Amino acid sequence: MTFPKNLGGMEERGFGLDLAIAEAGRCLLCEDPPCSKGCPARTDPGAFIRKLRFGNITGAIRTVKENNILGGACGVLCPAASLCERECCAAGMDRPIRIGKIQRFLIEHSWKTGFKVFDGEVFERPAARRGKVAVVGAGPAGLSCAAELAKHGHRVTVFEARPEPGGVLRYGVPAFRFEAAFLKKELEDVKALGVEVKCSSPVAKKGAAERLLAGGYDAVFLAIGLWSPRRLTGTRRDLKGLFTSLDFLAALREGDHRLVGRFFKGKACAVLGGGSVAIDCARSALRLGSRDVYLLYRRSFSQMPAEEDEKAEALREGVHFILLSQPVGYVADSKGGLTAIRLVRTRLGGSDSSGRRKPVAIEGSEWTLDVSAAVEAIGYKPADGSPDWYPSVAVDKGGLIRADEDDCRTSARGIFAGGDIIRGSDLVVRAVQDGKTAARSIMEYLGNP
Ligand SMILES: Cc1cc2nc3c(=O)[nH]c(=O)nc-3n(C[C@H](O)[C@H](O)[C@H](O)COP(=O)(O)OP(=O)(O)OC[C@H]3O[C@@H](n4cnc5c(N)ncnc54)[C@H](O)[C@@H]3O)c2cc1C
Ligand code: SF4
Ligand code: SF4
């Protein structure tokens, strides 16, 4: 079986030096830059774009790296049009400065030119401080917290359940949007700060977080994300050709194209859901050679949670959007292979708690769609049983850890939490923000503000 080349490589290229400088040249050099206020992680685009504009490339790189150790990942993955670039429009630009692209350029340029994060180029090597911290989870929140603490001289160990670090960046986001080689380079910058990352080391036994404290760590940061996919209720789950978005995307990231691909290549498939993850799955299915990819969503186009540019890209690539249709079950052959999805048509009724109009099933409207494969991309929740891993920490009824976004403190002394496990599914840049916030709180807690 052959696969299109771009299944494994980032398709959109970053700016080169000339383009980046030309783009920075359009900046109005606003006072008190609105773009900087629009960045959740406080990466400070106003400052790095000003430096680039005046030819201070090293200074611009330093600003990004000082403020956001995952500045490259954010440059590629941030939905900048609804964050920093939206504020740039509000500042009076018809076309906002392409902040994400400039940020990505600066980080790629730093790698090309052999820029070192330590030894004077970004950070001075700090004096060692007392305090040993355990970070649980090597996703963006955990890595950002660990980097921040290491920069200040604290000893940090990151415990990661999976064989490699990166969290969703490594096992979720498809490689055609964010490739492993890019992540690897950014991780080298984190490790260069002295962060120790222990992979295949889950902290997942009863009371495991409290045991870290009892075993000599002075503080614990829980950044375990959401790793349990929501499933379509009341349906069979053991069908050949039926995947969760987690299994589907992780298999592709692991290179298991053949295992997954045989259900998709040359065949019709469906993706259930209307968010960014559903779009990622649909576009991945196209790249596996699916003949027809149907995106099934129970509300209308404008209510889909995916970003506008993602929806446009999926449409442009040929994904068929089937809207106002709710999947209600699967049809299988005698060998347990998926053959079709049962759906009902919906109409929009009154508003729900999120303010969106609720889909209401239309009686007698059931129909079936023939498919050989389906991917459920209808959200993620905390791993089953995860509250047992940290019994002294208060969680809400959905299992999310209760922690204040302003300080990432939990109900348990010495245990902090951030990222998706406190917010629900969110963004890389907000996980980075939480990592920085938690590091500040942990340093205060350790008496080293
Ligand atoms: C398919 C997909 C595409 C996305 N695309 C984008 C995008 O384009 N832009 C964007 O901004 N956001 C995107 N997101 C969202 C973004 O990736 C998340 O908000 C972000 O990764 C959350 O970071 P985190 O550190 O909280 O958690 P995660 O990234 O989930 O990392 C948590 C880590 O903890 C580890 N872990 C879990 N349990 C344990 C345990 N018991 N012991 C040790 N380790 C453990 C996990 O293995 C994982 O490595 C996407 C999400 C998905 C699923
Ligand atoms: S980190 Fe993201 S939101 Fe912040 S300035 Fe960079 S691209 Fe914009
Ligand atoms: S808001 Fe836009 S124009 Fe103003 S400083 Fe930021 S990037 Fe430049």
Short mmCIF file of C-alpha atoms and ligand atoms in Angstrom, two decimals:
data_model
loop_
_atom_site.label_atom_id
_atom_site.label_comp_id
_atom_site.label_asym_id
_atom_site.label_seq_id
_atom_site.Cartn_x
_atom_site.Cartn_y
_atom_site.Cartn_z
CA MET A 1 0.00 0.00 0.00
CA THR A 2 1.38 3.45 -0.84
CA PHE A 3 0.53 6.62 1.00
CA PRO A 4 0.73 10.23 -0.07
CA LYS A 5 4.06 11.78 0.87
CA ASN A 6 2.64 14.42 3.15
CA LEU A 7 1.17 11.91 5.61
CA GLY A 8 4.37 12.25 7.57
CA GLY A 9 5.65 15.78 6.97
CA MET A 10 4.43 19.26 7.89
CA GLU A 11 2.68 20.57 4.82
CA GLU A 12 2.73 24.28 5.53
CA ARG A 13 6.17 25.84 5.36
CA GLY A 14 7.28 28.62 7.69
CA PHE A 15 8.59 32.04 6.67
CA GLY A 16 12.18 32.45 5.49
CA LEU A 17 14.35 35.33 6.76
CA ASP A 18 13.34 37.86 4.08
CA LEU A 19 9.63 37.24 4.43
CA ALA A 20 9.79 37.35 8.22
CA ILE A 21 11.61 40.69 8.20
CA ALA A 22 9.24 42.10 5.57
CA GLU A 23 6.24 41.01 7.64
CA ALA A 24 7.71 42.55 10.81
CA GLY A 25 8.27 45.72 8.75
CA ARG A 26 4.48 46.16 8.50
CA CYS A 27 4.13 46.33 12.32
CA LEU A 28 2.81 49.65 13.66
CA LEU A 29 5.00 49.30 16.77
CA CYS A 30 1.98 49.97 18.98
CA GLU A 31 2.57 51.22 22.47
CA ASP A 32 1.38 48.78 25.10
CA PRO A 33 0.95 46.24 22.24
CA PRO A 34 -2.55 44.72 22.05
CA CYS A 35 -1.11 41.58 20.43
CA SER A 36 0.91 40.88 23.58
CA LYS A 37 -2.22 41.16 25.70
CA GLY A 38 -3.95 38.68 23.39
CA CYS A 39 -1.37 35.97 24.06
CA PRO A 40 -2.43 33.67 26.93
CA ALA A 41 1.17 32.51 27.52
CA ARG A 42 2.55 36.08 27.52
CA THR A 43 5.02 35.30 24.74
CA ASP A 44 5.11 39.06 24.07
CA PRO A 45 4.84 39.33 20.28
CA GLY A 46 4.92 43.13 20.49
CA ALA A 47 8.49 42.88 21.81
CA PHE A 48 9.84 40.17 19.50
CA ILE A 49 8.34 41.72 16.37
CA ARG A 50 9.80 45.13 17.28
CA LYS A 51 13.26 43.54 17.73
CA LEU A 52 13.03 41.67 14.44
CA ARG A 53 11.90 44.77 12.65
CA PHE A 54 15.05 46.58 13.76
CA GLY A 55 17.27 43.68 12.75
CA ASN A 56 17.85 42.28 16.23
CA ILE A 57 17.12 38.65 15.37
CA THR A 58 18.99 37.23 18.37
CA GLY A 59 17.04 39.49 20.72
CA ALA A 60 13.77 38.44 19.10
CA ILE A 61 14.61 34.73 19.52
CA ARG A 62 15.61 35.37 23.12
CA THR A 63 12.26 37.04 23.86
CA VAL A 64 10.29 34.08 22.49
CA LYS A 65 12.38 31.46 24.28
CA GLU A 66 12.46 33.35 27.59
CA ASN A 67 8.69 33.66 27.60
CA ASN A 68 7.61 30.42 26.00
CA ILE A 69 9.86 27.35 25.90
CA LEU A 70 7.41 25.80 23.39
CA GLY A 71 7.39 28.93 21.22
CA GLY A 72 7.92 26.87 18.07
CA ALA A 73 4.97 24.56 18.75
CA CYS A 74 2.76 27.53 19.58
CA GLY A 75 3.92 29.37 16.45
CA VAL A 76 2.74 26.42 14.37
CA LEU A 77 -0.38 25.36 16.28
CA CYS A 78 -1.91 28.44 17.93
CA PRO A 79 -5.19 29.54 16.39
CA ALA A 80 -3.54 32.97 16.27
CA ALA A 81 -6.43 34.50 14.30
CA SER A 82 -8.54 34.28 17.45
CA LEU A 83 -5.76 35.27 19.88
CA CYS A 84 -2.83 37.64 19.27
CA GLU A 85 -3.62 38.32 15.60
CA ARG A 86 -7.22 39.20 16.44
CA GLU A 87 -5.91 41.92 18.78
CA CYS A 88 -3.60 43.10 16.00
CA CYS A 89 -6.66 43.60 13.76
CA ALA A 90 -8.34 45.51 16.58
CA ALA A 91 -5.26 47.76 16.67
CA GLY A 92 -6.16 48.96 13.18
CA MET A 93 -4.44 46.54 10.82
CA ASP A 94 -6.55 45.45 7.81
CA ARG A 95 -4.40 42.36 7.57
CA PRO A 96 -2.92 41.36 10.92
CA ILE A 97 0.80 40.73 11.23
CA ARG A 98 1.32 36.97 10.83
CA ILE A 99 2.55 36.62 14.40
CA GLY A 100 2.42 32.82 14.58
CA LYS A 101 4.45 32.50 11.39
CA ILE A 102 7.07 34.99 12.60
CA GLN A 103 7.34 33.15 15.90
CA ARG A 104 7.83 29.83 14.11
CA PHE A 105 10.48 31.41 11.86
CA LEU A 106 12.43 32.68 14.88
CA ILE A 107 12.56 29.26 16.50
CA GLU A 108 13.48 27.47 13.25
CA HIS A 109 16.15 30.11 12.65
CA SER A 110 17.53 29.52 16.16
CA TRP A 111 18.00 25.83 15.32
CA LYS A 112 19.59 26.59 11.97
CA THR A 113 22.11 28.95 13.53
CA GLY A 114 22.93 26.70 16.50
CA PHE A 115 21.53 29.08 19.09
CA LYS A 116 21.87 27.64 22.64
CA VAL A 117 19.20 28.20 25.28
CA PHE A 118 21.78 28.14 28.05
CA ASP A 119 25.27 29.55 28.46
CA GLY A 120 24.42 33.16 28.02
CA GLU A 121 22.44 33.11 24.79
CA VAL A 122 19.02 33.05 26.46
CA PHE A 123 19.42 32.16 30.11
CA GLU A 124 22.36 32.36 32.44
CA ARG A 125 22.95 29.07 34.24
CA PRO A 126 21.24 29.65 37.60
CA ALA A 127 22.58 28.80 41.05
CA ALA A 128 21.05 25.56 42.33
CA ARG A 129 18.13 26.15 44.68
CA ARG A 130 16.57 23.92 47.21
CA GLY A 131 13.39 22.18 46.23
CA LYS A 132 12.82 19.05 44.23
CA VAL A 133 9.72 18.96 42.06
CA ALA A 134 7.89 16.09 40.34
CA VAL A 135 5.94 16.93 37.21
CA VAL A 136 3.43 14.29 36.10
CA GLY A 137 2.87 14.37 32.32
CA ALA A 138 5.23 15.53 29.56
CA GLY A 139 2.67 17.43 27.51
CA PRO A 140 2.86 21.19 26.96
CA ALA A 141 1.71 22.06 30.51
CA GLY A 142 4.19 19.73 32.22
CA LEU A 143 7.10 20.68 29.96
CA SER A 144 6.49 24.38 30.34
CA CYS A 145 6.33 24.09 34.14
CA ALA A 146 9.45 21.92 34.24
CA ALA A 147 11.40 24.34 32.01
CA GLU A 148 10.41 27.34 34.10
CA LEU A 149 11.46 25.65 37.34
CA ALA A 150 14.75 24.42 35.85
CA LYS A 151 15.54 27.94 34.61
CA HIS A 152 15.38 29.03 38.23
CA GLY A 153 17.70 26.29 39.46
CA HIS A 154 15.19 23.78 40.80
CA ARG A 155 15.63 20.06 40.31
CA VAL A 156 12.75 18.74 38.23
CA THR A 157 11.81 15.22 37.17
CA VAL A 158 9.03 14.72 34.65
CA PHE A 159 7.22 11.37 34.85
CA GLU A 160 5.60 10.44 31.56
CA ALA A 161 3.34 7.42 31.05
CA ARG A 162 3.98 7.01 27.33
CA PRO A 163 7.23 5.92 25.67
CA GLU A 164 7.96 9.42 24.40
CA PRO A 165 7.36 12.96 25.70
CA GLY A 166 5.17 15.59 24.06
CA GLY A 167 1.62 14.58 25.06
CA VAL A 168 -0.91 15.44 22.38
CA LEU A 169 1.84 17.08 20.31
CA ARG A 170 3.45 13.66 19.96
CA TYR A 171 0.48 11.28 19.94
CA GLY A 172 -2.47 13.39 18.75
CA VAL A 173 -1.88 16.27 16.32
CA PRO A 174 -1.36 14.68 12.87
CA ALA A 175 2.13 14.78 11.45
CA PHE A 176 1.01 16.76 8.40
CA ARG A 177 0.38 19.65 10.81
CA PHE A 178 3.15 19.06 13.33
CA GLU A 179 5.90 16.58 12.69
CA ALA A 180 7.93 14.58 15.19
CA ALA A 181 11.26 16.11 14.05
CA PHE A 182 10.05 19.61 14.93
CA LEU A 183 8.87 18.44 18.36
CA LYS A 184 12.16 16.64 18.95
CA LYS A 185 14.15 19.83 18.42
CA GLU A 186 11.91 21.81 20.74
CA LEU A 187 12.21 19.07 23.38
CA GLU A 188 16.00 19.32 23.14
CA ASP A 189 15.70 22.94 24.26
CA VAL A 190 13.71 21.80 27.31
CA LYS A 191 16.22 19.08 28.16
CA ALA A 192 19.12 21.52 27.70
CA LEU A 193 17.76 23.35 30.73
CA GLY A 194 18.50 20.28 32.85
CA VAL A 195 14.99 18.83 33.01
CA GLU A 196 15.02 15.07 33.54
CA VAL A 197 12.25 13.27 31.63
CA LYS A 198 11.43 9.68 32.66
CA CYS A 199 9.28 8.05 29.99
CA SER A 200 7.16 4.89 30.36
CA SER A 201 6.79 5.93 34.01
CA PRO A 202 3.10 6.33 34.82
CA VAL A 203 2.10 7.86 38.15
CA ALA A 204 -1.14 5.95 38.16
CA LYS A 205 -1.49 3.83 41.26
CA LYS A 206 -3.79 4.64 44.16
CA GLY A 207 -2.35 7.63 46.02
CA ALA A 208 0.65 7.83 43.65
CA ALA A 209 0.86 11.64 43.74
CA GLU A 210 0.81 11.76 47.53
CA ARG A 211 3.51 9.06 47.56
CA LEU A 212 5.77 11.32 45.47
CA LEU A 213 5.48 13.94 48.22
CA ALA A 214 6.11 11.36 50.93
CA GLY A 215 9.07 10.01 48.93
CA GLY A 216 11.10 13.24 48.92
CA TYR A 217 9.57 15.57 46.35
CA ASP A 218 8.68 18.97 47.77
CA ALA A 219 5.90 19.68 45.28
CA VAL A 220 3.99 17.87 42.53
CA PHE A 221 2.50 19.34 39.35
CA LEU A 222 -0.24 17.24 37.77
CA ALA A 223 -0.43 17.85 34.01
CA ILE A 224 -1.90 14.60 32.79
CA GLY A 225 -4.29 15.92 30.16
CA LEU A 226 -7.39 14.06 28.99
CA TRP A 227 -6.75 10.59 27.67
CA SER A 228 -10.12 8.88 27.71
CA PRO A 229 -12.17 9.36 24.55
CA ARG A 230 -15.91 9.95 24.84
CA ARG A 231 -17.89 7.23 23.04
CA LEU A 232 -21.21 7.17 21.23
CA THR A 233 -23.56 5.83 23.88
CA GLY A 234 -25.69 2.73 23.47
CA THR A 235 -23.72 1.34 20.53
CA ARG A 236 -21.40 -1.62 19.92
CA ARG A 237 -17.73 -0.81 20.44
CA ASP A 238 -16.05 -4.00 19.25
CA LEU A 239 -16.50 -3.55 15.50
CA LYS A 240 -13.68 -3.91 13.00
CA GLY A 241 -13.20 -0.54 11.33
CA LEU A 242 -14.50 1.47 14.31
CA PHE A 243 -11.91 3.71 16.00
CA THR A 244 -11.73 6.40 18.62
CA SER A 245 -9.91 9.55 17.51
CA LEU A 246 -7.26 8.76 20.13
CA ASP A 247 -6.48 5.29 18.74
CA PHE A 248 -6.76 6.44 15.12
CA LEU A 249 -4.45 9.46 15.41
CA ALA A 250 -1.99 7.72 17.74
CA ALA A 251 -1.74 4.78 15.30
CA LEU A 252 -0.87 7.18 12.48
CA ARG A 253 1.68 9.00 14.63
CA GLU A 254 3.19 5.63 15.52
CA GLY A 255 3.48 4.77 11.83
CA ASP A 256 0.85 1.98 11.99
CA HIS A 257 -0.60 3.12 8.65
CA ARG A 258 -1.14 -0.39 7.38
CA LEU A 259 -3.07 -1.55 10.42
CA VAL A 260 -5.46 1.37 10.12
CA GLY A 261 -5.17 2.13 6.42
CA ARG A 262 -6.81 -1.05 5.13
CA PHE A 263 -10.16 0.14 6.48
CA PHE A 264 -9.83 3.48 4.71
CA LYS A 265 -7.91 3.18 1.44
CA GLY A 266 -10.25 3.37 -1.54
CA LYS A 267 -13.31 3.13 0.73
CA ALA A 268 -15.95 5.38 2.27
CA CYS A 269 -15.51 6.38 5.91
CA ALA A 270 -17.13 8.67 8.46
CA VAL A 271 -15.86 10.90 11.22
CA LEU A 272 -18.25 11.74 14.04
CA GLY A 273 -17.88 15.21 15.57
CA GLY A 274 -17.54 18.87 14.68
CA GLY A 275 -14.42 20.03 16.53
CA SER A 276 -10.78 20.48 15.56
CA VAL A 277 -10.00 16.86 16.38
CA ALA A 278 -12.76 15.65 14.04
CA ILE A 279 -11.29 17.81 11.27
CA ASP A 280 -7.82 16.36 11.96
CA CYS A 281 -9.27 12.84 11.67
CA ALA A 282 -11.16 13.62 8.46
CA ARG A 283 -8.09 15.15 6.81
CA SER A 284 -5.98 12.18 7.96
CA ALA A 285 -8.53 9.76 6.46
CA LEU A 286 -8.22 11.59 3.13
CA ARG A 287 -4.46 11.19 3.31
CA LEU A 288 -4.92 7.46 3.89
CA GLY A 289 -6.61 7.37 0.48
CA SER A 290 -10.28 7.20 1.50
CA ARG A 291 -12.59 7.51 -1.48
CA ASP A 292 -15.20 9.52 0.45
CA VAL A 293 -14.82 11.04 3.90
CA TYR A 294 -18.08 12.11 5.59
CA LEU A 295 -17.96 14.43 8.59
CA LEU A 296 -21.13 13.87 10.61
CA TYR A 297 -22.27 16.68 12.88
CA ARG A 298 -25.56 17.07 14.69
CA ARG A 299 -25.70 20.86 14.66
CA SER A 300 -25.20 23.41 11.86
CA PHE A 301 -22.01 24.53 10.09
CA SER A 302 -21.70 27.80 12.03
CA GLN A 303 -22.07 25.95 15.34
CA MET A 304 -19.17 23.59 14.70
CA PRO A 305 -16.50 24.21 17.34
CA ALA A 306 -13.64 23.78 14.83
CA GLU A 307 -11.78 26.94 13.74
CA GLU A 308 -13.05 28.58 10.54
CA ASP A 309 -9.80 28.03 8.65
CA GLU A 310 -9.78 24.34 9.60
CA LYS A 311 -13.31 23.88 8.29
CA ALA A 312 -12.43 25.72 5.09
CA GLU A 313 -9.33 23.57 4.61
CA ALA A 314 -11.30 20.34 5.10
CA LEU A 315 -13.94 21.46 2.59
CA ARG A 316 -11.26 22.49 0.12
CA GLU A 317 -9.59 19.09 0.42
CA GLY A 318 -12.88 17.34 -0.33
CA VAL A 319 -14.34 16.25 3.03
CA HIS A 320 -18.15 15.93 2.71
CA PHE A 321 -19.93 17.70 5.58
CA ILE A 322 -23.22 16.08 6.64
CA LEU A 323 -24.82 18.51 9.06
CA LEU A 324 -27.90 18.33 11.29
CA SER A 325 -27.52 14.56 11.48
CA GLN A 326 -27.02 12.56 14.66
CA PRO A 327 -25.38 9.11 14.53
CA VAL A 328 -27.40 6.68 16.65
CA GLY A 329 -25.89 3.28 15.91
CA TYR A 330 -23.69 1.06 13.79
CA VAL A 331 -24.49 -1.75 11.37
CA ALA A 332 -22.12 -4.73 11.13
CA ASP A 333 -21.75 -7.82 8.93
CA SER A 334 -21.69 -11.37 10.29
CA LYS A 335 -17.92 -11.13 10.93
CA GLY A 336 -18.21 -8.01 13.08
CA GLY A 337 -17.01 -5.61 10.39
CA LEU A 338 -18.59 -2.16 10.28
CA THR A 339 -20.74 -1.68 7.16
CA ALA A 340 -22.90 1.38 7.88
CA ILE A 341 -23.89 4.07 10.35
CA ARG A 342 -27.47 4.73 11.37
CA LEU A 343 -28.38 8.41 11.65
CA VAL A 344 -31.38 10.58 12.41
CA ARG A 345 -31.88 14.03 11.00
CA THR A 346 -32.06 16.86 13.53
CA ARG A 347 -33.43 20.40 13.72
CA LEU A 348 -32.24 23.11 16.07
CA GLY A 349 -34.38 23.72 19.16
CA GLY A 350 -33.91 26.00 22.20
CA SER A 351 -30.51 27.00 23.62
CA ASP A 352 -28.53 24.75 25.98
CA SER A 353 -26.25 25.79 28.88
CA SER A 354 -23.47 26.72 26.41
CA GLY A 355 -25.82 29.15 24.65
CA ARG A 356 -25.89 27.04 21.49
CA ARG A 357 -29.19 25.79 20.06
CA LYS A 358 -29.81 22.15 20.90
CA PRO A 359 -30.20 19.55 18.16
CA VAL A 360 -33.56 17.80 18.36
CA ALA A 361 -34.06 14.47 16.58
CA ILE A 362 -36.75 14.49 13.88
CA GLU A 363 -39.03 11.53 14.37
CA GLY A 364 -39.11 8.98 11.54
CA SER A 365 -36.06 10.49 9.82
CA GLU A 366 -33.63 7.60 10.37
CA TRP A 367 -31.34 6.75 7.48
CA THR A 368 -28.14 4.78 6.96
CA LEU A 369 -24.82 5.73 5.45
CA ASP A 370 -22.65 2.90 4.06
CA VAL A 371 -19.08 3.09 5.35
CA SER A 372 -16.19 0.70 5.97
CA ALA A 373 -14.67 2.72 8.77
CA ALA A 374 -15.71 5.29 11.35
CA VAL A 375 -13.80 7.48 13.78
CA GLU A 376 -15.52 8.81 16.88
CA ALA A 377 -14.11 12.28 17.58
CA ILE A 378 -16.63 13.51 20.11
CA GLY A 379 -14.36 14.68 22.91
CA TYR A 380 -12.07 13.56 25.69
CA LYS A 381 -12.40 13.20 29.45
CA PRO A 382 -10.02 12.39 32.30
CA ALA A 383 -8.78 8.79 32.34
CA ASP A 384 -11.14 6.44 34.17
CA GLY A 385 -10.18 6.09 37.81
CA SER A 386 -7.67 8.96 37.66
CA PRO A 387 -8.99 10.68 40.84
CA ASP A 388 -7.68 7.62 42.76
CA TRP A 389 -4.14 8.55 41.70
CA TYR A 390 -4.42 11.72 43.84
CA PRO A 391 -7.18 11.10 46.43
CA SER A 392 -6.40 14.25 48.45
CA VAL A 393 -7.10 16.44 45.40
CA ALA A 394 -10.67 17.67 44.83
CA VAL A 395 -12.17 16.95 41.40
CA ASP A 396 -15.47 17.99 39.82
CA LYS A 397 -18.18 15.55 38.82
CA GLY A 398 -16.63 15.02 35.39
CA GLY A 399 -13.26 14.14 36.98
CA LEU A 400 -11.47 17.42 36.10
CA ILE A 401 -9.14 18.58 38.87
CA ARG A 402 -10.36 21.67 40.69
CA ALA A 403 -7.57 24.24 40.52
CA ASP A 404 -7.62 28.00 40.21
CA GLU A 405 -6.27 29.16 36.82
CA ASP A 406 -4.60 32.11 38.60
CA ASP A 407 -2.28 29.95 40.70
CA CYS A 408 -2.87 26.29 39.70
CA ARG A 409 -3.16 25.33 43.38
CA THR A 410 -5.36 22.33 44.17
CA SER A 411 -7.13 21.48 47.41
CA ALA A 412 -4.08 19.44 48.49
CA ARG A 413 -1.02 21.12 50.01
CA GLY A 414 2.01 20.80 47.73
CA ILE A 415 0.01 19.49 44.76
CA PHE A 416 -0.59 21.79 41.79
CA ALA A 417 -2.37 21.10 38.49
CA GLY A 418 -2.79 22.68 35.06
CA GLY A 419 -3.52 22.18 31.38
CA ASP A 420 -6.44 20.19 29.99
CA ILE A 421 -6.92 18.25 33.24
CA ILE A 422 -8.20 21.45 34.91
CA ARG A 423 -9.70 23.24 31.88
CA GLY A 424 -11.16 20.45 29.76
CA SER A 425 -10.02 20.23 26.12
CA ASP A 426 -8.26 23.50 25.36
CA LEU A 427 -5.17 24.83 23.58
CA VAL A 428 -1.42 24.27 23.66
CA VAL A 429 -0.82 27.94 24.48
CA ARG A 430 -3.14 27.75 27.52
CA ALA A 431 -1.36 24.63 28.74
CA VAL A 432 1.94 26.55 28.42
CA GLN A 433 0.37 29.42 30.36
CA ASP A 434 -0.69 27.04 33.16
CA GLY A 435 2.77 25.51 33.29
CA LYS A 436 4.29 28.95 33.82
CA THR A 437 1.66 29.91 36.40
CA ALA A 438 2.16 26.66 38.31
CA ALA A 439 5.94 27.10 38.31
CA ARG A 440 5.53 30.57 39.84
CA SER A 441 3.18 29.21 42.50
CA ILE A 442 5.46 26.27 43.25
CA MET A 443 8.44 28.61 43.68
CA GLU A 444 6.41 30.74 46.10
CA TYR A 445 5.39 27.59 47.94
CA LEU A 446 9.03 26.52 48.18
CA GLY A 447 9.96 29.95 49.50
CA ASN A 448 11.90 30.90 46.35
CA PRO A 449 9.69 33.40 44.54
C1 LIG B 1 -5.91 15.73 17.78
C2 LIG B 1 -5.71 17.01 18.53
C3 LIG B 1 -5.30 18.13 17.85
C4 LIG B 1 -5.09 19.32 18.53
N1 LIG B 1 -4.68 20.40 17.82
C5 LIG B 1 -4.40 21.56 18.48
C6 LIG B 1 -3.94 22.71 17.78
O1 LIG B 1 -3.78 22.69 16.56
N2 LIG B 1 -3.67 23.83 18.48
C7 LIG B 1 -3.81 23.89 19.84
O2 LIG B 1 -3.52 24.92 20.44
N3 LIG B 1 -4.28 22.83 20.53
C8 LIG B 1 -4.58 21.66 19.89
N4 LIG B 1 -5.04 20.58 20.59
C9 LIG B 1 -5.22 20.70 22.04
C10 LIG B 1 -3.87 20.62 22.78
O3 LIG B 1 -3.07 19.63 22.21
C11 LIG B 1 -4.08 20.36 24.27
O4 LIG B 1 -4.87 21.40 24.80
C12 LIG B 1 -2.74 20.31 25.02
O5 LIG B 1 -1.91 19.30 24.50
C13 LIG B 1 -2.96 20.08 26.51
O6 LIG B 1 -1.71 19.96 27.12
P1 LIG B 1 -1.54 19.16 28.50
O7 LIG B 1 -0.10 19.26 28.81
O8 LIG B 1 -2.54 19.65 29.47
O9 LIG B 1 -1.96 17.67 28.18
P2 LIG B 1 -1.45 16.57 27.14
O10 LIG B 1 -0.91 17.15 25.90
O11 LIG B 1 -2.59 15.64 27.04
O12 LIG B 1 -0.26 15.85 27.91
C14 LIG B 1 -0.49 15.10 29.07
C15 LIG B 1 0.63 14.08 29.23
O13 LIG B 1 0.47 13.39 30.47
C16 LIG B 1 0.73 12.01 30.26
N5 LIG B 1 0.05 11.25 31.32
C17 LIG B 1 -1.27 11.00 31.46
N6 LIG B 1 -1.49 10.29 32.57
C18 LIG B 1 -0.29 10.11 33.16
C19 LIG B 1 0.13 9.45 34.35
N7 LIG B 1 -0.74 8.86 35.16
N8 LIG B 1 1.45 9.42 34.66
C20 LIG B 1 2.35 10.02 33.84
N9 LIG B 1 2.00 10.66 32.70
C21 LIG B 1 0.70 10.71 32.38
C22 LIG B 1 0.20 11.74 28.88
O14 LIG B 1 0.76 10.56 28.33
C23 LIG B 1 0.64 13.01 28.15
O15 LIG B 1 1.95 12.88 27.64
C24 LIG B 1 -5.30 19.39 19.92
C25 LIG B 1 -5.74 18.25 20.62
C26 LIG B 1 -5.94 17.08 19.93
C27 LIG B 1 -6.42 15.86 20.70
S1 SF4 B 2 2.12 31.97 21.58
FE1 SF4 B 2 0.38 31.83 20.18
S2 SF4 B 2 -1.09 33.36 20.94
FE2 SF4 B 2 0.91 33.81 21.84
S3 SF4 B 2 1.85 35.31 20.48
FE3 SF4 B 2 2.56 33.30 19.84
S4 SF4 B 2 1.15 32.65 18.22
FE4 SF4 B 2 0.17 34.35 19.35
S1 SF4 B 3 -0.79 44.78 17.53
FE1 SF4 B 3 -0.02 44.29 15.46
S2 SF4 B 3 0.73 46.25 14.71
FE2 SF4 B 3 0.53 46.46 16.95
S3 SF4 B 3 2.53 45.88 17.82
FE3 SF4 B 3 1.31 44.03 17.74
S4 SF4 B 3 1.85 43.08 15.77
FE4 SF4 B 3 2.50 45.22 15.65
#
